[in-house]
Amino acid sequence: MIKTQETIAGQVGTLLHKLEMLIDEAVSCGAELTAALPRARVEAKLPAMVGQHSLDTLTDAVQSLVAARRQTVATHKHLDKVRELMGLPVISFGEESPKPDDKVFTTGTIRTDHLRIAA
């Protein structure tokens, strides 16, 4: 059976979406664990130095997950350009909001034209 470009792009999109979701879940879990460790130390009535190394290495791991998320988002943008080049339609995997313009997140500027000063 010959696969169409649209079918192949759909398979790639499915895997990309799965990766994005798994990374987000891992970041969330890491953040929860990071918050739980100091509370657990206090509840166990252990000195502050206990668990510091674990907290340090966990924080490094969570930062690595955030970096992986950043790279996955960049991959998504690159693959979206490939999709455009191929002339294929946008495939949505459940997100209801449109993708925001990169300028919103990379320039540090915030849109304020909809705000008013109230006296």
mmCIF file of C-alpha atoms in Angstrom, residues 21-118:
data_model
loop_
_atom_site.group_PDB
_atom_site.id
_atom_site.type_symbol
_atom_site.label_atom_id
_atom_site.label_comp_id
_atom_site.label_asym_id
_atom_site.label_seq_id
_atom_site.Cartn_x
_atom_site.Cartn_y
_atom_site.Cartn_z
ATOM 1 C CA MET A 21 2.207 15.798 25.852
ATOM 2 C CA LEU A 22 4.679 13.406 27.492
ATOM 3 C CA ILE A 23 7.248 16.151 28.025
ATOM 4 C CA ASP A 24 4.602 18.441 29.539
ATOM 5 C CA GLU A 25 3.550 15.619 31.864
ATOM 6 C CA ALA A 26 7.179 15.002 32.856
ATOM 7 C CA VAL A 27 7.749 18.709 33.549
ATOM 8 C CA SER A 28 4.586 18.798 35.681
ATOM 9 C CA CYS A 29 5.590 15.696 37.619
ATOM 10 C CA GLY A 30 9.099 17.056 38.164
ATOM 11 C CA ALA A 31 7.689 20.331 39.456
ATOM 12 C CA GLU A 32 5.379 18.481 41.851
ATOM 13 C CA LEU A 33 8.264 16.375 43.128
ATOM 14 C CA THR A 34 10.438 19.472 43.521
ATOM 15 C CA ALA A 35 7.735 21.027 45.695
ATOM 16 C CA ALA A 36 7.199 17.814 47.670
ATOM 17 C CA LEU A 37 10.817 17.202 48.698
ATOM 18 C CA PRO A 38 11.237 20.191 51.049
ATOM 19 C CA ARG A 39 7.793 19.559 52.584
ATOM 20 C CA ALA A 40 8.674 15.908 53.150
ATOM 21 C CA ARG A 41 11.946 16.882 54.839
ATOM 22 C CA VAL A 42 10.139 19.246 57.198
ATOM 23 C CA GLU A 43 7.410 16.699 57.984
ATOM 24 C CA ALA A 44 10.065 14.059 58.672
ATOM 25 C CA LYS A 45 11.815 16.543 61.002
ATOM 26 C CA LEU A 46 15.142 16.174 59.205
ATOM 27 C CA PRO A 47 17.857 18.852 59.121
ATOM 28 C CA ALA A 48 17.927 21.233 56.135
ATOM 29 C CA MET A 49 21.110 19.682 54.733
ATOM 30 C CA VAL A 50 19.351 16.358 54.273
ATOM 31 C CA GLY A 51 18.042 16.056 50.749
ATOM 32 C CA GLN A 52 19.825 19.142 49.388
ATOM 33 C CA HIS A 53 21.796 17.117 46.857
ATOM 34 C CA SER A 54 18.608 15.370 45.726
ATOM 35 C CA LEU A 55 16.859 18.711 45.329
ATOM 36 C CA ASP A 56 19.816 20.081 43.344
ATOM 37 C CA THR A 57 19.943 17.132 40.952
ATOM 38 C CA LEU A 58 16.156 17.063 40.574
ATOM 39 C CA THR A 59 16.143 20.758 39.711
ATOM 40 C CA ASP A 60 18.795 20.072 37.060
ATOM 41 C CA ALA A 61 16.631 17.282 35.666
ATOM 42 C CA VAL A 62 13.541 19.510 35.496
ATOM 43 C CA GLN A 63 15.575 22.222 33.759
ATOM 44 C CA SER A 64 16.667 19.612 31.222
ATOM 45 C CA LEU A 65 13.030 18.668 30.646
ATOM 46 C CA VAL A 66 12.160 22.327 30.062
ATOM 47 C CA ALA A 67 15.049 22.533 27.574
ATOM 48 C CA ALA A 68 13.703 19.412 25.837
ATOM 49 C CA ARG A 69 10.287 21.073 25.655
ATOM 50 C CA ARG A 70 11.847 24.185 24.108
ATOM 51 C CA GLN A 71 13.609 22.073 21.482
ATOM 52 C CA THR A 72 10.421 20.124 20.753
ATOM 53 C CA VAL A 73 8.530 23.386 20.219
ATOM 54 C CA ALA A 74 11.292 24.474 17.809
ATOM 55 C CA THR A 75 10.994 21.138 16.007
ATOM 56 C CA HIS A 76 7.235 21.677 15.752
ATOM 57 C CA LYS A 77 7.818 25.068 14.118
ATOM 58 C CA HIS A 78 10.303 23.579 11.654
ATOM 59 C CA LEU A 79 7.942 20.737 10.754
ATOM 60 C CA ASP A 80 5.126 23.242 10.272
ATOM 61 C CA LYS A 81 7.285 24.959 7.631
ATOM 62 C CA VAL A 82 7.816 21.586 5.939
ATOM 63 C CA ARG A 83 4.043 21.045 5.954
ATOM 64 C CA GLU A 84 3.565 24.437 4.292
ATOM 65 C CA LEU A 85 6.228 23.596 1.712
ATOM 66 C CA MET A 86 4.395 20.371 0.917
ATOM 67 C CA GLY A 87 1.103 22.260 0.557
ATOM 68 C CA LEU A 88 -0.628 20.179 3.203
ATOM 69 C CA PRO A 89 -3.430 21.442 5.461
ATOM 70 C CA VAL A 90 -2.972 22.157 9.150
ATOM 71 C CA ILE A 91 -3.793 19.172 11.347
ATOM 72 C CA SER A 92 -5.130 19.917 14.821
ATOM 73 C CA PHE A 93 -4.719 17.455 17.663
ATOM 74 C CA GLY A 94 -7.259 18.925 20.039
ATOM 75 C CA GLU A 95 -5.888 22.369 20.793
ATOM 76 C CA GLU A 96 -8.653 24.903 20.329
ATOM 77 C CA SER A 97 -6.593 28.088 20.310
ATOM 78 C CA PRO A 98 -4.580 29.092 17.265
ATOM 79 C CA LYS A 99 -0.797 29.062 17.554
ATOM 80 C CA PRO A 100 0.368 32.455 18.824
ATOM 81 C CA ASP A 101 2.665 34.678 16.804
ATOM 82 C CA ASP A 102 6.319 34.079 17.719
ATOM 83 C CA LYS A 103 6.815 37.817 18.249
ATOM 84 C CA VAL A 104 4.622 37.719 21.346
ATOM 85 C CA PHE A 105 7.064 35.390 23.068
ATOM 86 C CA THR A 106 10.415 36.433 21.617
ATOM 87 C CA THR A 107 10.364 40.237 21.654
ATOM 88 C CA GLY A 108 9.357 40.688 25.263
ATOM 89 C CA THR A 109 6.625 43.098 24.218
ATOM 90 C CA ILE A 110 3.094 42.802 25.453
ATOM 91 C CA ARG A 111 0.085 43.953 23.486
ATOM 92 C CA THR A 112 -1.559 46.846 25.331
ATOM 93 C CA ASP A 113 -3.835 48.397 22.704
ATOM 94 C CA HIS A 114 -6.876 46.819 24.361
ATOM 95 C CA LEU A 115 -6.141 48.349 27.791
ATOM 96 C CA ARG A 116 -7.603 51.580 29.166
ATOM 97 C CA ILE A 117 -6.737 53.688 32.184
ATOM 98 C CA ALA A 118 -9.561 53.695 34.698
#
